[in-house]
mmCIF file with all atom_site columns, C-alpha atoms in Angstrom:
data_model
loop_
_atom_site.group_PDB
_atom_site.id
_atom_site.type_symbol
_atom_site.label_atom_id
_atom_site.label_alt_id
_atom_site.label_comp_id
_atom_site.label_asym_id
_atom_site.label_entity_id
_atom_site.label_seq_id
_atom_site.pdbx_PDB_ins_code
_atom_site.Cartn_x
_atom_site.Cartn_y
_atom_site.Cartn_z
_atom_site.occupancy
_atom_site.B_iso_or_equiv
_atom_site.pdbx_formal_charge
_atom_site.auth_seq_id
_atom_site.auth_comp_id
_atom_site.auth_asym_id
_atom_site.auth_atom_id
_atom_site.pdbx_PDB_model_num
ATOM 1   C CA . GLU S 1 1   ? 17.700  11.552  27.765  1.00 47.00 ? 1   GLU S CA 1
ATOM 2   C CA . THR S 1 2   ? 17.261  8.783   25.273  1.00 42.00 ? 2   THR S CA 1
ATOM 3   C CA . ASP S 1 3   ? 17.047  8.766   21.362  1.00 40.00 ? 3   ASP S CA 1
ATOM 4   C CA . ASN S 1 4   ? 14.309  6.705   20.218  1.00 40.00 ? 4   ASN S CA 1
ATOM 5   C CA . SER S 1 5   ? 14.566  8.024   16.492  1.00 41.00 ? 5   SER S CA 1
ATOM 6   C CA . ALA S 1 6   ? 15.562  4.474   15.005  1.00 43.00 ? 6   ALA S CA 1
ATOM 7   C CA . ALA S 1 7   ? 12.181  3.174   16.254  1.00 43.00 ? 7   ALA S CA 1
ATOM 8   C CA . THR S 1 8   ? 9.309   3.803   13.907  1.00 44.00 ? 8   THR S CA 1
ATOM 9   C CA . PRO S 1 9   ? 6.160   3.575   16.019  1.00 46.00 ? 9   PRO S CA 1
ATOM 10  C CA . ALA S 1 10  ? 2.692   3.172   14.429  1.00 46.00 ? 10  ALA S CA 1
ATOM 11  C CA . VAL S 1 11  ? 1.055   6.437   14.561  1.00 55.00 ? 11  VAL S CA 1
ATOM 12  C CA . SER S 1 12  ? -2.392  5.301   15.356  1.00 71.00 ? 12  SER S CA 1
ATOM 13  C CA . THR S 1 13  ? -3.637  1.893   15.896  1.00 78.00 ? 13  THR S CA 1
ATOM 14  C CA . SER S 1 14  ? -7.189  0.412   15.075  1.00 82.00 ? 14  SER S CA 1
ATOM 15  C CA . ASN S 1 15  ? -9.329  -2.260  15.680  1.00 89.00 ? 15  ASN S CA 1
ATOM 16  C CA . LYS S 1 16  ? -10.610 -2.273  12.134  1.00 92.00 ? 16  LYS S CA 1
ATOM 17  C CA . ASN S 1 17  ? -9.667  -4.825  9.398   1.00 93.00 ? 17  ASN S CA 1
ATOM 18  C CA . LEU S 1 18  ? -7.549  -3.337  6.761   1.00 94.00 ? 18  LEU S CA 1
ATOM 19  C CA . GLY S 1 19  ? -10.545 -3.188  3.984   1.00 94.00 ? 19  GLY S CA 1
ATOM 20  C CA . ASP S 1 20  ? -12.855 -1.072  6.600   1.00 94.00 ? 20  ASP S CA 1
ATOM 21  C CA . PHE S 1 21  ? -10.042 0.896   7.626   1.00 95.00 ? 21  PHE S CA 1
ATOM 22  C CA . ILE S 1 22  ? -9.211  1.974   4.090   1.00 96.00 ? 22  ILE S CA 1
ATOM 23  C CA . ALA S 1 23  ? -12.854 2.053   3.205   1.00 94.00 ? 23  ALA S CA 1
ATOM 24  C CA . GLY S 1 24  ? -13.375 4.782   5.892   1.00 94.00 ? 24  GLY S CA 1
ATOM 25  C CA . GLU S 1 25  ? -10.086 6.477   5.203   1.00 94.00 ? 25  GLU S CA 1
ATOM 26  C CA . SER S 1 26  ? -11.062 9.216   3.014   1.00 95.00 ? 26  SER S CA 1
ATOM 27  C CA . SER S 1 27  ? -7.303  10.371  1.902   1.00 96.00 ? 27  SER S CA 1
ATOM 28  C CA . LEU S 1 28  ? -7.555  6.806   0.610   1.00 97.00 ? 28  LEU S CA 1
ATOM 29  C CA . ALA S 1 29  ? -10.816 7.258   -1.075  1.00 97.00 ? 29  ALA S CA 1
ATOM 30  C CA . LYS S 1 30  ? -9.292  6.344   -4.635  1.00 97.00 ? 30  LYS S CA 1
ATOM 31  C CA . TYR S 1 31  ? -7.429  3.452   -3.265  1.00 98.00 ? 31  TYR S CA 1
ATOM 32  C CA . GLY S 1 32  ? -10.732 2.080   -1.975  1.00 97.00 ? 32  GLY S CA 1
ATOM 33  C CA . LYS S 1 33  ? -12.645 2.421   -5.085  1.00 97.00 ? 33  LYS S CA 1
ATOM 34  C CA . LEU S 1 34  ? -9.676  0.197   -6.773  1.00 97.00 ? 34  LEU S CA 1
ATOM 35  C CA . LEU S 1 35  ? -9.929  -2.170  -4.109  1.00 95.00 ? 35  LEU S CA 1
ATOM 36  C CA . GLU S 1 36  ? -13.440 -2.548  -4.810  1.00 94.00 ? 36  GLU S CA 1
ATOM 37  C CA . ALA S 1 37  ? -13.156 -2.641  -8.530  1.00 95.00 ? 37  ALA S CA 1
ATOM 38  C CA . SER S 1 38  ? -10.232 -5.101  -8.378  1.00 95.00 ? 38  SER S CA 1
ATOM 39  C CA . GLY S 1 39  ? -12.621 -7.534  -6.279  1.00 91.00 ? 39  GLY S CA 1
ATOM 40  C CA . GLU S 1 40  ? -9.610  -7.574  -3.438  1.00 92.00 ? 40  GLU S CA 1
ATOM 41  C CA . ILE S 1 41  ? -11.664 -5.966  -0.794  1.00 90.00 ? 41  ILE S CA 1
ATOM 42  C CA . ASN S 1 42  ? -12.694 -9.064  0.974   1.00 89.00 ? 42  ASN S CA 1
ATOM 43  C CA . THR S 1 43  ? -9.109  -10.290 1.080   1.00 88.00 ? 43  THR S CA 1
ATOM 44  C CA . LEU S 1 44  ? -8.024  -7.252  3.212   1.00 92.00 ? 44  LEU S CA 1
ATOM 45  C CA . LYS S 1 45  ? -11.436 -7.929  5.293   1.00 90.00 ? 45  LYS S CA 1
ATOM 46  C CA . GLY S 1 46  ? -10.158 -11.376 6.363   1.00 80.00 ? 46  GLY S CA 1
ATOM 47  C CA . SER S 1 47  ? -8.487  -12.168 9.624   1.00 67.00 ? 47  SER S CA 1
ATOM 48  C CA . ALA S 1 48  ? -6.713  -15.488 8.286   1.00 72.00 ? 48  ALA S CA 1
ATOM 49  C CA . SER S 1 49  ? -3.588  -13.457 7.302   1.00 77.00 ? 49  SER S CA 1
ATOM 50  C CA . THR S 1 50  ? -1.729  -10.420 8.185   1.00 89.00 ? 50  THR S CA 1
ATOM 51  C CA . PHE S 1 51  ? -0.578  -8.019  5.853   1.00 94.00 ? 51  PHE S CA 1
ATOM 52  C CA . LEU S 1 52  ? 1.199   -4.983  4.934   1.00 96.00 ? 52  LEU S CA 1
ATOM 53  C CA . VAL S 1 53  ? -0.521  -2.785  2.738   1.00 97.00 ? 53  VAL S CA 1
ATOM 54  C CA . ILE S 1 54  ? 1.412   0.076   0.841   1.00 98.00 ? 54  ILE S CA 1
ATOM 55  C CA . ALA S 1 55  ? -1.681  2.323   -0.109  1.00 97.00 ? 55  ALA S CA 1
ATOM 56  C CA . PRO S 1 56  ? -1.353  5.228   -2.401  1.00 98.00 ? 56  PRO S CA 1
ATOM 57  C CA . SER S 1 57  ? -2.858  8.300   -1.166  1.00 97.00 ? 57  SER S CA 1
ATOM 58  C CA . ASN S 1 58  ? -5.659  10.110  -3.296  1.00 97.00 ? 58  ASN S CA 1
ATOM 59  C CA . ASN S 1 59  ? -2.860  12.651  -4.529  1.00 97.00 ? 59  ASN S CA 1
ATOM 60  C CA . ALA S 1 60  ? -0.545  9.701   -5.923  1.00 97.00 ? 60  ALA S CA 1
ATOM 61  C CA . PHE S 1 61  ? -3.208  8.765   -8.499  1.00 96.00 ? 61  PHE S CA 1
ATOM 62  C CA . LYS S 1 62  ? -2.590  12.431  -10.309 1.00 93.00 ? 62  LYS S CA 1
ATOM 63  C CA . VAL S 1 63  ? 0.681   11.375  -11.388 1.00 90.00 ? 63  VAL S CA 1
ATOM 64  C CA . LEU S 1 64  ? -0.771  8.451   -13.545 1.00 93.00 ? 64  LEU S CA 1
ATOM 65  C CA . PRO S 1 65  ? -1.703  9.384   -17.012 1.00 94.00 ? 65  PRO S CA 1
ATOM 66  C CA . ALA S 1 66  ? -4.919  11.092  -17.884 1.00 93.00 ? 66  ALA S CA 1
ATOM 67  C CA . GLY S 1 67  ? -8.089  8.932   -17.770 1.00 95.00 ? 67  GLY S CA 1
ATOM 68  C CA . TYR S 1 68  ? -5.691  5.737   -16.736 1.00 95.00 ? 68  TYR S CA 1
ATOM 69  C CA . TYR S 1 69  ? -7.193  5.770   -13.320 1.00 96.00 ? 69  TYR S CA 1
ATOM 70  C CA . ASP S 1 70  ? -10.819 5.863   -13.900 1.00 96.00 ? 70  ASP S CA 1
ATOM 71  C CA . SER S 1 71  ? -10.115 3.356   -17.114 1.00 96.00 ? 71  SER S CA 1
ATOM 72  C CA . LEU S 1 72  ? -9.033  0.737   -13.784 1.00 96.00 ? 72  LEU S CA 1
ATOM 73  C CA . LEU S 1 73  ? -12.450 1.141   -12.268 1.00 96.00 ? 73  LEU S CA 1
ATOM 74  C CA . ALA S 1 74  ? -14.191 -0.681  -15.508 1.00 95.00 ? 74  ALA S CA 1
ATOM 75  C CA . PRO S 1 75  ? -15.429 -3.835  -15.236 1.00 94.00 ? 75  PRO S CA 1
ATOM 76  C CA . ALA S 1 76  ? -13.315 -4.872  -18.417 1.00 95.00 ? 76  ALA S CA 1
ATOM 77  C CA . LYS S 1 77  ? -10.056 -3.378  -16.694 1.00 94.00 ? 77  LYS S CA 1
ATOM 78  C CA . GLN S 1 78  ? -10.767 -5.712  -13.610 1.00 94.00 ? 78  GLN S CA 1
ATOM 79  C CA . THR S 1 79  ? -7.722  -7.902  -14.450 1.00 95.00 ? 79  THR S CA 1
ATOM 80  C CA . ASN S 1 80  ? -5.201  -4.537  -14.313 1.00 95.00 ? 80  ASN S CA 1
ATOM 81  C CA . ALA S 1 81  ? -6.940  -3.428  -11.183 1.00 96.00 ? 81  ALA S CA 1
ATOM 82  C CA . GLN S 1 82  ? -6.401  -6.443  -9.525  1.00 96.00 ? 82  GLN S CA 1
ATOM 83  C CA . ASP S 1 83  ? -2.263  -6.716  -10.667 1.00 96.00 ? 83  ASP S CA 1
ATOM 84  C CA . ILE S 1 84  ? -2.307  -3.142  -9.204  1.00 96.00 ? 84  ILE S CA 1
ATOM 85  C CA . VAL S 1 85  ? -3.894  -3.770  -5.816  1.00 97.00 ? 85  VAL S CA 1
ATOM 86  C CA . LYS S 1 86  ? -2.159  -7.068  -5.033  1.00 97.00 ? 86  LYS S CA 1
ATOM 87  C CA . TYR S 1 87  ? 1.215   -5.353  -5.843  1.00 97.00 ? 87  TYR S CA 1
ATOM 88  C CA . SER S 1 88  ? 0.408   -2.819  -2.874  1.00 97.00 ? 88  SER S CA 1
ATOM 89  C CA . ILE S 1 89  ? 0.030   -5.635  -0.705  1.00 96.00 ? 89  ILE S CA 1
ATOM 90  C CA . VAL S 1 90  ? 2.508   -8.043  1.095   1.00 96.00 ? 90  VAL S CA 1
ATOM 91  C CA . SER S 1 91  ? 2.604   -10.517 3.878   1.00 93.00 ? 91  SER S CA 1
ATOM 92  C CA . VAL S 1 92  ? 4.658   -9.011  6.140   1.00 91.00 ? 92  VAL S CA 1
ATOM 93  C CA . THR S 1 93  ? 4.091   -6.339  9.255   1.00 88.00 ? 93  THR S CA 1
ATOM 94  C CA . SER S 1 94  ? 5.666   -2.994  9.229   1.00 91.00 ? 94  SER S CA 1
ATOM 95  C CA . ASP S 1 95  ? 7.807   -4.119  12.303  1.00 91.00 ? 95  ASP S CA 1
ATOM 96  C CA . GLN S 1 96  ? 9.508   -6.462  9.981   1.00 92.00 ? 96  GLN S CA 1
ATOM 97  C CA . LEU S 1 97  ? 10.845  -3.996  7.073   1.00 95.00 ? 97  LEU S CA 1
ATOM 98  C CA . THR S 1 98  ? 14.288  -3.316  6.939   1.00 95.00 ? 98  THR S CA 1
ATOM 99  C CA . ALA S 1 99  ? 16.005  -1.239  4.464   1.00 96.00 ? 99  ALA S CA 1
ATOM 100 C CA . GLY S 1 100 ? 17.285  -3.197  1.290   1.00 96.00 ? 100 GLY S CA 1
ATOM 101 C CA . GLN S 1 101 ? 14.875  -5.767  1.603   1.00 97.00 ? 101 GLN S CA 1
ATOM 102 C CA . LYS S 1 102 ? 12.840  -7.168  -1.123  1.00 97.00 ? 102 LYS S CA 1
ATOM 103 C CA . LEU S 1 103 ? 9.364   -8.028  -0.469  1.00 97.00 ? 103 LEU S CA 1
ATOM 104 C CA . LYS S 1 104 ? 7.321   -10.305 -2.680  1.00 96.00 ? 104 LYS S CA 1
ATOM 105 C CA . THR S 1 105 ? 3.996   -9.114  -3.092  1.00 97.00 ? 105 THR S CA 1
ATOM 106 C CA . THR S 1 106 ? 0.510   -10.928 -3.582  1.00 95.00 ? 106 THR S CA 1
ATOM 107 C CA . GLU S 1 107 ? 0.857   -10.309 -7.302  1.00 96.00 ? 107 GLU S CA 1
ATOM 108 C CA . GLY S 1 108 ? 4.292   -12.278 -7.376  1.00 96.00 ? 108 GLY S CA 1
ATOM 109 C CA . GLN S 1 109 ? 6.709   -9.637  -8.138  1.00 97.00 ? 109 GLN S CA 1
ATOM 110 C CA . GLU S 1 110 ? 8.745   -7.763  -5.680  1.00 97.00 ? 110 GLU S CA 1
ATOM 111 C CA . ILE S 1 111 ? 9.162   -4.230  -4.229  1.00 97.00 ? 111 ILE S CA 1
ATOM 112 C CA . VAL S 1 112 ? 12.517  -3.222  -2.816  1.00 98.00 ? 112 VAL S CA 1
ATOM 113 C CA . VAL S 1 113 ? 12.215  -1.524  0.525   1.00 98.00 ? 113 VAL S CA 1
ATOM 114 C CA . GLY S 1 114 ? 14.548  1.587   1.811   1.00 97.00 ? 114 GLY S CA 1
ATOM 115 C CA . LYS S 1 115 ? 14.902  4.576   4.036   1.00 96.00 ? 115 LYS S CA 1
ATOM 116 C CA . ASP S 1 116 ? 15.004  8.245   3.497   1.00 93.00 ? 116 ASP S CA 1
ATOM 117 C CA . GLY S 1 117 ? 15.839  9.515   6.753   1.00 92.00 ? 117 GLY S CA 1
ATOM 118 C CA . ASN S 1 118 ? 13.131  8.154   9.124   1.00 92.00 ? 118 ASN S CA 1
ATOM 119 C CA . LYS S 1 119 ? 10.693  7.410   6.310   1.00 95.00 ? 119 LYS S CA 1
ATOM 120 C CA . TRP S 1 120 ? 10.148  3.894   4.384   1.00 97.00 ? 120 TRP S CA 1
ATOM 121 C CA . THR S 1 121 ? 10.614  4.424   0.407   1.00 98.00 ? 121 THR S CA 1
ATOM 122 C CA . PHE S 1 122 ? 9.276   1.396   -1.868  1.00 98.00 ? 122 PHE S CA 1
ATOM 123 C CA . THR S 1 123 ? 10.595  0.653   -5.164  1.00 98.00 ? 123 THR S CA 1
ATOM 124 C CA . ASP S 1 124 ? 8.329   -0.879  -7.871  1.00 97.00 ? 124 ASP S CA 1
ATOM 125 C CA . ALA S 1 125 ? 9.666   -2.974  -10.867 1.00 93.00 ? 125 ALA S CA 1
ATOM 126 C CA . LYS S 1 126 ? 9.769   -0.207  -13.022 1.00 93.00 ? 126 LYS S CA 1
ATOM 127 C CA . GLY S 1 127 ? 12.097  2.113   -10.599 1.00 96.00 ? 127 GLY S CA 1
ATOM 128 C CA . ASN S 1 128 ? 9.502   4.371   -9.362  1.00 95.00 ? 128 ASN S CA 1
ATOM 129 C CA . THR S 1 129 ? 9.771   5.061   -6.028  1.00 97.00 ? 129 THR S CA 1
ATOM 130 C CA . ALA S 1 130 ? 6.958   5.762   -3.377  1.00 98.00 ? 130 ALA S CA 1
ATOM 131 C CA . THR S 1 131 ? 7.865   7.512   0.218   1.00 98.00 ? 131 THR S CA 1
ATOM 132 C CA . ALA S 1 132 ? 6.005   6.631   3.165   1.00 97.00 ? 132 ALA S CA 1
ATOM 133 C CA . LEU S 1 133 ? 3.583   10.059  3.897   1.00 96.00 ? 133 LEU S CA 1
ATOM 134 C CA . LYS S 1 134 ? 3.314   8.985   7.979   1.00 92.00 ? 134 LYS S CA 1
ATOM 135 C CA . ASP S 1 135 ? 4.294   6.277   10.044  1.00 92.00 ? 135 ASP S CA 1
ATOM 136 C CA . PRO S 1 136 ? 2.692   2.707   9.604   1.00 94.00 ? 136 PRO S CA 1
ATOM 137 C CA . ILE S 1 137 ? -0.794  2.693   11.068  1.00 94.00 ? 137 ILE S CA 1
ATOM 138 C CA . LYS S 1 138 ? -1.340  -0.933  12.932  1.00 93.00 ? 138 LYS S CA 1
ATOM 139 C CA . VAL S 1 139 ? -4.795  -2.571  12.594  1.00 93.00 ? 139 VAL S CA 1
ATOM 140 C CA . ALA S 1 140 ? -6.618  -5.868  13.376  1.00 91.00 ? 140 ALA S CA 1
ATOM 141 C CA . ASN S 1 141 ? -5.142  -7.812  10.452  1.00 92.00 ? 141 ASN S CA 1
ATOM 142 C CA . GLY S 1 142 ? -2.056  -5.993  9.383   1.00 92.00 ? 142 GLY S CA 1
ATOM 143 C CA . SER S 1 143 ? -0.484  -2.586  8.883   1.00 94.00 ? 143 SER S CA 1
ATOM 144 C CA . LEU S 1 144 ? -0.646  0.297   6.493   1.00 95.00 ? 144 LEU S CA 1
ATOM 145 C CA . ILE S 1 145 ? 1.599   2.436   5.118   1.00 97.00 ? 145 ILE S CA 1
ATOM 146 C CA . ILE S 1 146 ? 0.159   5.306   3.130   1.00 97.00 ? 146 ILE S CA 1
ATOM 147 C CA . VAL S 1 147 ? 2.591   6.653   0.326   1.00 98.00 ? 147 VAL S CA 1
ATOM 148 C CA . ASP S 1 148 ? 2.955   9.666   -2.146  1.00 97.00 ? 148 ASP S CA 1
ATOM 149 C CA . ASN S 1 149 ? 2.938   7.223   -5.440  1.00 97.00 ? 149 ASN S CA 1
ATOM 150 C CA . VAL S 1 150 ? 1.298   4.222   -7.027  1.00 97.00 ? 150 VAL S CA 1
ATOM 151 C CA . LEU S 1 151 ? 3.605   1.271   -7.372  1.00 97.00 ? 151 LEU S CA 1
ATOM 152 C CA . LEU S 1 152 ? 3.207   -0.582  -10.699 1.00 95.00 ? 152 LEU S CA 1
ATOM 153 C CA . PRO S 1 153 ? 4.110   -3.832  -11.386 1.00 95.00 ? 153 PRO S CA 1
ATOM 154 C CA . GLN S 1 154 ? 6.394   -4.803  -14.774 1.00 92.00 ? 154 GLN S CA 1
#
């Protein structure tokens, strides 16, 4: 019997692009609203680039201070929403991840990749760690990893 535990195959694949996949995924509704408020949704609908989106689940937003998430949806806070969304997007695929790797986000700052057992972890500029809730999901223009925490830039 062969041991394939080192391999981390994608749980599912979709021929949708990242933007459409996120918009249709109920567990990512809050992240989807943030994407729309930030104006970055079209970046993830394009197919010119391949992205990995480290997307916080709906529950991940509950750890933010009360009212913070709702404030990000206001037009006056669009820049803040953009920073958070761009900080969750990197120009690599899930197949290229390695523990200890520093990923430069489209926001400009880095996220550090780790492994906790067989789950990917991502540590933000403030030292907060988000852990993958499931294996990567492959889509037409990249991949998506749903995590349990919101990564925040410095």
